[in-house]
């Protein structure tokens, strides 16, 4: 009977009454059949309880800045600096520490009169043995005669992709204080959990606006343009009402015993949605220069400008010395040196005039002098190329004796290497891309030919060669691609000649357009919002954009979709620039709105899928499919799983498999 008594006292709270008796009897017989005691015991599933506090929780007329909270068992306090949030916000960091069964909080700031203070511990408190989290525990007191008890809650999402944001501050300001967000700390504050959820407690009656802030300098004020923010123009009026919620009582792992009605106070609003973004940093200043190769150097700026810098050579003549390229944002500028004498010159001394943001935020002309030094000299590169060529010649001679060929090295001087992509099997809406490593002196489009195969004969096929927009040194080859047809792209020698006089070799690439039977077609009728400027994106399981289209007559069309699993998102391209644009707090401009189709899309060969997508059919917080959410909700430690594993280790028969029970329980809920 000692075995039975030991198991009875082990606290197997995860088992229902009937199953507990079965397990106890099984354990008794198993134990009697074996010599010795089983190692270890059952895991505790119960989180610690608060047994007292000084001052009392929800006490009034408090003037003490030291708070002691006592628990039913030894506790651990995890990362209080990040997880514990105090309202009103404390400018001087409070001291928060766990000691045995107590937590001690010492506030360093002076207490404000007639103010409710809340200390939100979130999930920072757990028991010392099994890490059972207390969860969502908030202690409060008031320095006045009354304590404020109102609450508001909601969720913070990334504006660009509706991803929940963990750990961002959410605070309140009076609704009539338009500039408070940039000048004063929050009145009340909370921090989001792993689901992006927040609850702000201890609020007095009144009208408020909510803001979110990734606070870089811990002053609870938006005063740095790099800080991530969110704001909502809606006026929040906290309220409450009596309400009832169901609570399921389980008889065992698979069967519901009863559903109780729990009366509680329902605080509103509880559905605030804040869309967080980073403003575009428009302050312009020069960052650095790089000259990784002798013939090219880059200038990097923090932000672009309509006018390019003006360069003057101090030890060379800069007139017509460069071929200039810039990226789409015009914040990175490439300078290709035309003259071989300059390429051989290790150091270029340059005077640069450019527009720079001054301390008042205005653009003014700035003059800098710099010495642009090549990391690898032209002479060193020639030596390296010569050595590679000599090694290649030796390999080529050996290979030739065996009737084989060896590709020449990429650094082969005097030859312009072009890169042709999009050959092999291609989609009917796909084009061939040709990229060259250096700026061109000439391109002979007549030297590029396209042939199509019919039966056994090859016929000349029409094509168009054009520069790819906003992509330097990149060209597109467009053809009348017909399904199931083979093509041959043939490029004559010297079709491309760069500014250094290097000519491309002759090149031949074969390709075949896939059959239409290998694709799906998607037709989505989009409703629920203004679709005039909507751009819809077909994305893969990693969030990568596969195809993009504009809404036409309320319909998004995707052709030639390969078999697979896809998802769909959309954004309101209000300024029609083809890009998602962020917000600006000073102008009270929200980011362009983003939507997600809430279900995955399975595409198979020869399938035509027609669906209707109501953009507002679900709240934004429920639109993004779980498969795409990277910030997964943190689950509390499942002690029941450990107890099941423990029981199996001891050989105790179990009534049902844990995974099946958990799955069914979720379905019933």
XYZ file of C-alpha atoms in Angstrom:
669
model
C 0.000 0.000 0.000
C 2.995 2.297 0.282
C 3.094 2.519 -3.502
C -0.596 3.455 -3.666
C -0.183 6.115 -0.990
C 2.866 7.604 -2.759
C 1.011 7.917 -6.044
C -2.103 9.313 -4.298
C 0.019 12.090 -2.817
C 1.828 12.883 -6.085
C -0.816 15.408 -7.297
C -1.987 13.843 -10.594
C -4.342 16.731 -11.298
C -4.415 16.183 -15.026
C -6.443 12.953 -14.737
C -10.238 12.949 -14.227
C -11.657 11.012 -11.304
C -12.538 7.767 -13.072
C -9.353 7.627 -15.078
C -7.318 8.499 -11.972
C -8.571 5.409 -10.170
C -7.703 3.270 -13.194
C -4.188 4.684 -13.365
C -3.676 4.378 -9.594
C -4.652 0.709 -9.617
C -2.493 0.062 -12.680
C 0.456 1.789 -11.058
C -0.078 -0.238 -7.885
C 0.072 -3.583 -9.675
C 3.003 -2.524 -11.831
C 4.892 -1.327 -8.770
C 4.203 -4.549 -6.883
C 5.640 -6.531 -9.775
C 8.918 -4.582 -9.709
C 11.585 -4.152 -7.057
C 12.612 -0.604 -6.048
C 10.920 2.806 -6.184
C 10.086 4.632 -9.438
C 12.379 7.607 -10.003
C 10.934 11.120 -9.834
C 7.276 12.121 -9.470
C 4.435 13.791 -11.273
C 4.834 17.270 -12.662
C 2.908 20.081 -11.023
C 0.409 21.739 -13.359
C -0.753 24.543 -11.088
C 0.670 28.066 -11.483
C 1.580 30.019 -8.346
C -1.177 31.941 -6.529
C -0.981 35.412 -5.040
C -1.485 35.101 -1.273
C -0.905 38.712 -0.245
C 0.562 42.092 -1.070
C 1.823 45.171 0.721
C 0.201 47.591 0.013
C -2.884 45.499 -0.778
C -3.798 44.979 -4.409
C -6.232 47.743 -5.474
C -5.445 49.735 -2.323
C -6.150 53.497 -2.226
C -4.360 56.457 -0.586
C -1.012 54.716 -1.118
C 2.179 56.734 -0.569
C 4.717 53.876 -0.467
C 6.996 53.317 -3.467
C 8.016 49.798 -2.348
C 5.593 46.989 -3.208
C 5.909 43.398 -1.963
C 3.775 40.653 -3.532
C 3.695 37.199 -1.901
C 2.929 33.881 -3.626
C 1.890 30.375 -2.613
C 5.186 28.820 -3.728
C 8.693 29.686 -4.869
C 8.579 31.681 -8.083
C 10.812 32.787 -10.946
C 10.697 36.255 -12.508
C 11.681 36.147 -16.167
C 13.202 39.226 -17.821
C 11.251 41.884 -15.876
C 12.971 44.755 -17.719
C 11.178 43.792 -20.946
C 8.074 41.950 -19.750
C 6.901 44.051 -16.792
C 5.169 47.316 -17.753
C 4.258 50.024 -15.243
C 1.656 52.738 -15.790
C 2.065 55.670 -15.647
C 5.416 55.059 -17.403
C 8.466 55.418 -15.177
C 11.238 57.664 -16.469
C 13.751 56.296 -13.955
C 13.968 52.526 -14.242
C 12.296 50.800 -11.271
C 13.930 47.901 -9.464
C 11.987 44.663 -9.885
C 13.310 41.427 -8.433
C 12.086 38.015 -7.326
C 13.155 36.552 -3.981
C 11.851 33.134 -2.939
C 8.075 33.431 -2.720
C 8.066 37.213 -3.132
C 8.416 39.873 -5.779
C 9.714 43.259 -4.677
C 9.110 46.367 -6.789
C 10.747 49.678 -5.894
C 9.581 52.718 -7.861
C 12.229 55.414 -8.290
C 9.986 58.175 -9.682
C 7.928 60.282 -7.300
C 4.298 59.175 -7.034
C 1.746 61.393 -8.771
C -1.258 62.503 -6.680
C -4.730 61.064 -7.370
C -3.315 58.576 -9.877
C -3.936 54.870 -10.446
C -0.743 52.805 -10.850
C -0.726 49.401 -12.550
C 2.120 46.896 -12.703
C 1.452 44.435 -15.531
C 3.607 41.314 -15.147
C 2.316 39.637 -18.331
C 3.794 36.092 -18.339
C 6.976 37.008 -16.438
C 5.946 35.029 -13.308
C 6.126 31.230 -13.150
C 6.659 28.597 -10.471
C 10.210 27.589 -9.678
C 9.871 23.870 -10.495
C 7.813 23.373 -13.634
C 7.712 26.922 -15.104
C 3.910 27.064 -14.932
C 3.189 30.715 -15.889
C 0.824 32.776 -13.754
C -0.151 34.727 -16.881
C -1.706 38.159 -17.272
C -1.282 39.168 -13.624
C -1.649 42.889 -12.945
C -1.191 44.577 -9.572
C -2.693 48.037 -9.040
C -3.012 50.762 -6.418
C -4.069 54.405 -6.255
C -2.509 57.438 -4.607
C -5.998 58.970 -4.334
C -9.264 57.949 -2.765
C -10.491 56.092 -5.846
C -8.920 53.577 -8.213
C -9.485 53.591 -11.967
C -10.541 50.207 -13.303
C -11.362 50.683 -16.979
C -9.522 48.619 -19.621
C -9.137 48.703 -23.389
C -7.534 46.043 -25.555
C -6.703 45.205 -29.138
C -3.906 44.094 -31.433
C -0.898 45.642 -33.207
C -0.038 44.400 -36.702
C 2.738 45.191 -39.148
C 1.083 47.503 -41.678
C 2.957 46.055 -44.665
C 2.078 42.378 -44.093
C -0.394 42.116 -41.152
C 2.197 40.257 -39.074
C 1.521 40.404 -35.291
C 4.162 42.511 -33.522
C 5.509 41.266 -30.220
C 6.847 43.582 -27.522
C 5.827 46.972 -28.915
C 4.521 49.597 -26.470
C 0.899 50.702 -26.753
C -0.212 53.823 -24.936
C -3.008 56.349 -24.543
C -3.149 60.131 -24.814
C -6.174 62.422 -24.368
C -8.139 62.683 -27.586
C -7.771 66.473 -27.710
C -3.952 66.402 -27.340
C -2.954 66.093 -31.004
C 0.782 66.643 -30.480
C 1.170 64.711 -27.209
C 2.641 61.650 -28.980
C 5.718 63.665 -29.982
C 6.018 65.753 -26.805
C 4.777 63.889 -23.728
C 5.095 60.334 -22.327
C 2.068 58.048 -22.495
C -0.569 58.386 -19.754
C -1.209 54.632 -19.630
C 0.891 51.989 -21.329
C 1.023 48.243 -22.089
C 3.179 45.916 -24.153
C 2.006 43.440 -26.791
C 2.350 39.699 -26.341
C 3.422 37.145 -28.955
C 0.051 37.465 -30.724
C 0.375 41.238 -30.910
C -2.389 41.518 -28.290
C -2.388 44.224 -25.622
C -4.555 45.277 -22.675
C -4.186 48.725 -21.123
C -5.542 48.769 -17.568
C -6.253 51.311 -14.861
C -7.867 53.847 -17.190
C -9.979 56.741 -15.946
C -13.215 57.663 -17.759
C -12.559 60.002 -20.684
C -11.805 60.256 -24.392
C -8.490 58.897 -25.695
C -6.490 57.977 -28.768
C -4.228 54.936 -28.960
C -0.649 54.825 -30.267
C 2.043 52.164 -30.616
C 5.762 52.867 -30.289
C 8.933 50.782 -30.664
C 10.684 53.041 -28.157
C 14.372 53.369 -28.996
C 15.361 55.709 -26.153
C 12.891 54.583 -23.430
C 11.227 57.978 -22.991
C 7.730 56.880 -24.151
C 7.724 59.680 -26.764
C 7.947 59.459 -30.556
C 10.990 61.662 -31.067
C 13.156 59.603 -33.439
C 12.151 59.080 -37.061
C 13.617 55.574 -36.996
C 11.139 54.426 -34.316
C 8.330 52.153 -35.464
C 4.925 53.684 -34.712
C 1.185 53.271 -35.156
C -1.640 55.706 -34.563
C -5.394 55.665 -34.792
C -7.591 58.673 -35.439
C -10.611 57.048 -33.808
C -11.621 58.406 -30.399
C -11.632 55.685 -27.725
C -14.224 55.944 -24.935
C -13.601 53.174 -22.333
C -16.732 51.478 -21.003
C -17.837 48.224 -19.423
C -20.885 46.000 -19.178
C -21.825 42.788 -17.365
C -21.428 39.797 -19.639
C -21.400 35.997 -19.666
C -18.945 33.612 -21.251
C -19.081 29.792 -21.517
C -16.536 27.672 -19.641
C -16.120 24.013 -20.604
C -15.725 21.427 -17.830
C -14.103 18.191 -19.084
C -15.045 14.842 -17.590
C -11.955 13.243 -19.137
C -9.599 13.820 -22.058
C -12.331 13.321 -24.662
C -15.691 14.013 -23.034
C -17.329 17.252 -21.938
C -18.955 17.087 -18.512
C -20.763 20.424 -18.652
C -20.577 23.983 -19.909
C -20.836 26.603 -17.190
C -21.861 30.228 -17.622
C -19.262 32.566 -16.117
C -20.350 36.110 -15.262
C -17.704 38.774 -15.728
C -17.164 42.458 -16.479
C -16.632 43.026 -20.200
C -14.413 46.051 -20.886
C -14.790 47.899 -24.194
C -13.443 48.574 -26.735
C -11.622 45.252 -27.009
C -10.997 45.284 -30.772
C -8.620 48.213 -31.331
C -6.386 47.581 -34.357
C -3.142 49.529 -34.776
C -1.112 49.184 -37.993
C 2.565 49.825 -37.267
C 5.074 51.217 -39.752
C 8.391 53.007 -40.074
C 8.366 56.402 -41.713
C 10.626 56.929 -44.697
C 13.829 58.547 -43.469
C 14.122 61.545 -45.769
C 17.116 63.198 -44.108
C 19.879 63.135 -46.738
C 23.544 62.835 -45.952
C 26.588 61.205 -47.521
C 27.374 57.800 -46.005
C 30.425 56.346 -47.747
C 32.202 55.519 -51.008
C 33.524 52.168 -52.238
C 35.921 51.219 -55.021
C 36.062 47.454 -54.957
C 37.349 47.219 -58.541
C 39.643 49.664 -60.373
C 37.102 50.640 -63.036
C 34.133 51.335 -60.744
C 33.296 53.215 -57.545
C 30.005 53.801 -55.713
C 28.660 56.713 -53.662
C 26.098 55.897 -50.959
C 23.593 58.388 -49.534
C 20.953 57.992 -46.823
C 18.229 59.189 -49.188
C 17.908 59.984 -52.874
C 17.733 63.331 -54.635
C 16.378 64.639 -57.918
C 19.830 66.021 -58.747
C 22.968 63.876 -58.877
C 26.197 65.042 -57.173
C 28.613 67.205 -59.147
C 32.136 65.737 -59.224
C 35.371 67.594 -59.986
C 38.663 65.742 -60.307
C 41.521 67.202 -58.272
C 44.233 64.982 -59.780
C 42.495 64.110 -63.064
C 40.060 65.599 -65.567
C 36.541 64.492 -64.623
C 34.883 65.838 -67.792
C 33.257 62.892 -69.600
C 35.297 60.558 -67.396
C 32.356 58.484 -66.159
C 29.373 56.476 -67.192
C 26.902 57.130 -64.372
C 24.233 54.691 -63.141
C 21.840 55.125 -60.210
C 19.332 52.838 -58.552
C 15.586 53.511 -58.491
C 15.749 55.403 -55.176
C 18.780 57.421 -56.405
C 20.534 56.872 -53.078
C 23.265 54.664 -54.601
C 25.213 55.967 -57.594
C 27.750 54.000 -59.652
C 30.580 55.688 -61.585
C 32.275 53.624 -64.304
C 35.650 54.988 -65.388
C 35.935 55.204 -69.164
C 39.682 55.871 -69.502
C 42.174 53.043 -68.896
C 44.639 55.609 -67.546
C 42.188 56.440 -64.752
C 41.528 52.754 -64.151
C 45.274 52.254 -63.645
C 45.399 55.211 -61.237
C 45.272 53.844 -57.694
C 43.937 57.009 -56.029
C 41.379 59.486 -57.370
C 41.067 62.765 -55.466
C 37.565 64.150 -55.960
C 35.640 67.231 -54.882
C 31.923 66.455 -54.553
C 29.042 68.935 -54.300
C 25.670 67.529 -53.278
C 22.440 68.386 -51.444
C 22.445 67.587 -47.721
C 19.823 67.976 -44.968
C 20.950 70.558 -42.396
C 20.013 70.853 -38.702
C 16.776 72.675 -39.584
C 15.639 69.909 -41.951
C 16.289 71.931 -45.110
C 18.344 70.777 -48.114
C 21.514 72.836 -48.551
C 24.535 72.383 -50.799
C 27.506 70.622 -49.190
C 31.060 70.257 -50.529
C 33.239 67.279 -49.537
C 36.675 66.125 -50.648
C 37.554 62.444 -50.805
C 40.366 60.164 -51.924
C 38.958 57.128 -53.721
C 41.447 54.279 -53.406
C 41.003 50.982 -55.287
C 41.045 47.878 -53.072
C 42.569 45.859 -55.911
C 44.767 47.622 -58.436
C 44.310 47.130 -62.166
C 47.782 45.642 -62.389
C 47.015 43.039 -59.717
C 43.829 42.061 -61.480
C 45.669 41.636 -64.796
C 48.218 39.371 -63.099
C 45.434 37.275 -61.603
C 43.631 37.004 -64.948
C 46.883 36.036 -66.689
C 47.533 33.305 -64.146
C 43.989 31.943 -64.553
C 44.393 31.922 -68.336
C 47.693 30.022 -68.111
C 46.099 27.413 -65.847
C 43.131 27.127 -68.204
C 45.376 26.622 -71.217
C 47.146 23.724 -69.485
C 43.790 22.105 -68.621
C 42.490 22.725 -72.142
C 45.514 21.012 -73.709
C 45.023 17.916 -71.534
C 41.279 17.889 -72.198
C 41.795 18.242 -75.950
C 43.885 15.085 -76.016
C 40.928 13.250 -74.451
C 38.450 14.822 -76.841
C 36.968 17.044 -74.124
C 36.453 20.793 -73.706
C 37.038 23.114 -70.752
C 35.171 26.392 -70.335
C 37.486 29.444 -70.268
C 37.710 31.412 -66.999
C 35.164 34.162 -66.344
C 37.931 36.726 -65.976
C 39.140 36.132 -69.548
C 40.350 39.563 -70.671
C 39.183 40.927 -73.998
C 35.886 39.005 -73.997
C 32.586 40.431 -72.773
C 30.698 37.735 -70.891
C 26.924 38.087 -71.203
C 24.454 36.201 -69.038
C 21.302 34.779 -70.660
C 18.496 33.696 -68.302
C 15.092 32.189 -69.035
C 16.094 29.402 -71.363
C 15.170 25.731 -71.090
C 11.472 25.304 -70.240
C 9.672 28.634 -69.957
C 6.154 29.871 -69.241
C 4.103 31.464 -72.041
C 4.248 34.849 -70.264
C 7.950 34.658 -69.455
C 10.670 36.642 -71.255
C 14.390 36.020 -71.737
C 16.695 38.266 -69.744
C 20.185 39.252 -70.937
C 22.489 41.037 -68.507
C 25.977 42.419 -69.152
C 28.626 43.119 -66.499
C 29.724 46.563 -67.734
C 28.085 49.535 -69.520
C 27.724 49.137 -73.270
C 29.243 51.205 -75.999
C 26.972 49.597 -78.579
C 24.245 46.982 -78.917
C 23.477 45.551 -82.349
C 19.902 44.292 -82.043
C 20.062 43.012 -85.614
C 22.638 40.470 -84.418
C 20.113 38.812 -82.090
C 17.909 36.195 -83.782
C 15.011 34.011 -82.694
C 13.974 30.835 -84.530
C 10.969 28.554 -83.939
C 10.743 24.899 -84.858
C 7.873 23.474 -86.877
C 8.080 19.759 -87.601
C 11.788 19.415 -88.385
C 12.377 22.857 -89.848
C 13.438 26.114 -88.205
C 11.769 29.403 -89.139
C 12.700 32.961 -88.208
C 10.439 34.236 -85.468
C 9.724 37.886 -84.526
C 11.288 39.304 -81.383
C 11.737 42.583 -79.551
C 14.862 43.538 -77.578
C 14.449 46.352 -75.056
C 16.093 47.700 -71.923
C 14.487 46.541 -68.684
C 13.137 49.605 -66.844
C 15.097 50.775 -63.780
C 17.604 47.929 -64.131
C 20.982 49.017 -65.535
C 22.713 46.780 -68.077
C 19.725 44.446 -68.357
C 17.725 43.686 -71.503
C 14.534 41.742 -72.221
C 13.903 39.566 -75.266
C 10.179 39.362 -76.031
C 8.815 36.828 -78.474
C 5.475 35.428 -79.622
C 5.776 32.469 -77.291
C 3.482 29.631 -78.341
C 2.813 26.613 -76.124
C 4.625 23.362 -76.975
C 6.930 25.101 -79.454
C 10.733 24.922 -79.397
C 12.775 28.088 -79.962
C 16.424 28.875 -80.528
C 17.921 32.207 -79.459
C 21.095 32.917 -81.425
C 23.389 35.869 -80.704
C 26.099 36.757 -83.194
C 29.601 37.632 -82.032
C 30.172 41.317 -81.230
C 26.442 41.889 -80.716
C 27.398 43.545 -77.407
C 30.463 45.801 -77.111
C 31.203 47.519 -73.794
C 32.878 50.883 -73.127
C 36.260 49.132 -72.844
C 36.019 47.703 -76.354
C 35.350 44.128 -75.263
C 33.003 42.224 -77.578
C 30.705 39.315 -76.737
C 31.199 35.858 -78.230
C 28.595 34.111 -80.371
C 26.024 32.338 -78.233
C 23.148 29.931 -78.838
C 20.425 29.008 -76.339
C 17.508 26.610 -76.768
C 14.134 26.899 -75.054
C 10.682 25.372 -75.145
C 7.394 26.926 -74.107
C 5.413 24.677 -71.780
C 2.005 23.260 -72.656
C -1.094 25.078 -71.381
C -2.189 21.818 -69.751
C 0.564 22.288 -67.156
C -1.040 25.375 -65.574
C -3.966 26.667 -63.556
C -5.934 29.871 -64.109
C -7.171 31.979 -61.174
C -10.049 34.458 -61.493
C -10.938 36.327 -58.291
C -13.856 38.757 -58.121
C -12.814 41.276 -55.456
C -15.416 43.161 -53.398
C -15.810 44.926 -50.062
C -13.600 47.998 -50.615
C -12.522 50.485 -53.241
C -10.720 48.348 -55.813
C -9.872 51.102 -58.281
C -6.180 51.212 -57.392
C -5.841 47.742 -55.896
C -2.853 45.565 -56.753
C -3.191 41.838 -56.064
C -0.244 39.514 -55.458
C -0.060 35.734 -55.712
C 2.456 34.580 -53.103
C 4.088 31.304 -52.136
C 4.303 29.654 -48.722
C 7.350 31.765 -47.831
C 5.592 35.019 -48.695
C 7.520 35.456 -51.952
C 5.674 37.215 -54.782
C 5.012 34.847 -57.695
C 2.778 37.076 -59.810
C 1.201 40.501 -59.478
C -1.697 42.136 -61.293
C -3.985 45.137 -61.116
C -7.718 44.839 -60.584
C -9.649 45.265 -63.818
C -13.437 45.627 -63.650
C -13.354 44.185 -60.142
C -11.521 41.008 -61.190
C -7.951 39.840 -60.489
C -6.700 37.432 -63.164
C -3.706 35.117 -62.897
C -2.759 32.984 -65.891
C -0.123 30.261 -66.278
C 0.003 29.383 -62.569
C 2.114 26.315 -61.886
C 0.681 23.529 -59.705
C 1.270 24.159 -56.010
C -0.011 25.831 -52.860
C -0.414 29.599 -52.948
C -1.821 32.509 -50.989
C -3.070 35.924 -52.032
C -2.580 39.444 -50.730
C -3.467 42.904 -51.986
C -2.652 46.530 -51.255
C -4.351 49.786 -52.126
C -1.922 51.544 -54.449
C -3.402 54.979 -53.779
C -0.699 56.946 -55.621
C -0.434 54.338 -58.407
C 3.341 54.047 -58.224
C 3.252 50.233 -58.175
C 4.772 50.104 -54.674
C 3.408 49.796 -51.149
C 3.915 53.150 -49.389
C 4.365 53.712 -45.678
C 2.630 56.344 -43.530
C 3.601 59.743 -42.108
C 2.491 60.811 -38.641
C 2.978 64.553 -39.118
C 0.598 64.508 -42.090
C -1.715 62.040 -40.276
C -1.322 59.744 -43.269
C -1.822 56.035 -42.699
C 0.148 53.418 -44.686
C -1.514 52.006 -47.767
C -3.975 49.354 -46.634
C -3.017 45.673 -46.996
C -5.393 42.692 -47.206
C -4.989 38.902 -47.219
C -7.191 36.226 -48.711
C -7.778 34.103 -45.582
C -7.400 30.648 -47.157
C -4.685 28.859 -49.067
C -5.206 28.128 -52.752
C -4.438 24.695 -54.192
C -3.622 24.779 -57.906
C -3.400 21.728 -60.147
C -2.803 21.166 -63.828
C -5.696 22.132 -66.134
C -7.652 23.704 -63.247
C -9.626 26.946 -63.588
C -10.387 28.433 -60.169
C -13.070 31.100 -59.808
C -13.622 32.679 -56.379
C -15.070 35.787 -54.758
C -12.901 37.665 -52.260
C -14.566 40.120 -49.888
C -11.708 42.280 -48.620
C -13.674 43.205 -45.487
C -15.219 39.782 -44.969
C -12.981 39.272 -41.955
C -11.310 41.707 -39.543
C -7.700 42.520 -40.473
C -6.551 40.618 -37.376
C -8.022 37.371 -38.783
C -7.123 37.683 -42.475
C -3.533 36.465 -42.694
C -3.418 32.648 -42.948
C -1.642 30.881 -40.098
C 0.772 29.264 -42.549
C 2.192 32.717 -43.386
C 2.418 34.121 -39.853
C 6.042 34.046 -38.711
C 5.426 35.441 -35.221
C 3.798 32.358 -33.730
C 1.869 32.662 -30.473
C 3.889 31.342 -27.572
C 2.198 28.403 -25.893
C 2.341 27.874 -22.159
C 4.408 24.885 -21.074
C 2.188 21.787 -21.299
C 2.736 19.888 -18.070
C 0.073 17.362 -19.078
C 2.321 16.202 -21.894
C 5.150 15.650 -19.426
C 2.805 13.688 -17.143
C 1.712 11.477 -20.039
C 5.356 10.857 -20.914
C 6.075 10.134 -17.261
C 3.203 7.657 -17.078
C 4.388 5.856 -20.216
C 7.894 5.629 -18.794
C 6.499 3.969 -15.651
C 4.428 1.582 -17.744
C 1.068 2.964 -16.581
C -1.710 2.248 -19.120
C -3.278 5.424 -20.512
C -6.974 5.817 -21.391
C -6.339 7.650 -24.696
C -3.495 9.021 -26.780
C -2.588 12.620 -25.863
C -2.310 13.912 -29.434
C -5.754 12.572 -30.321
C -7.261 14.052 -27.165
C -5.699 17.460 -27.780
C -6.865 17.499 -31.395
C -10.436 16.575 -30.479
C -10.502 19.143 -27.685
C -9.541 21.870 -30.148
C -12.268 20.751 -32.555
C -14.906 20.809 -29.832
C -13.927 24.316 -28.845
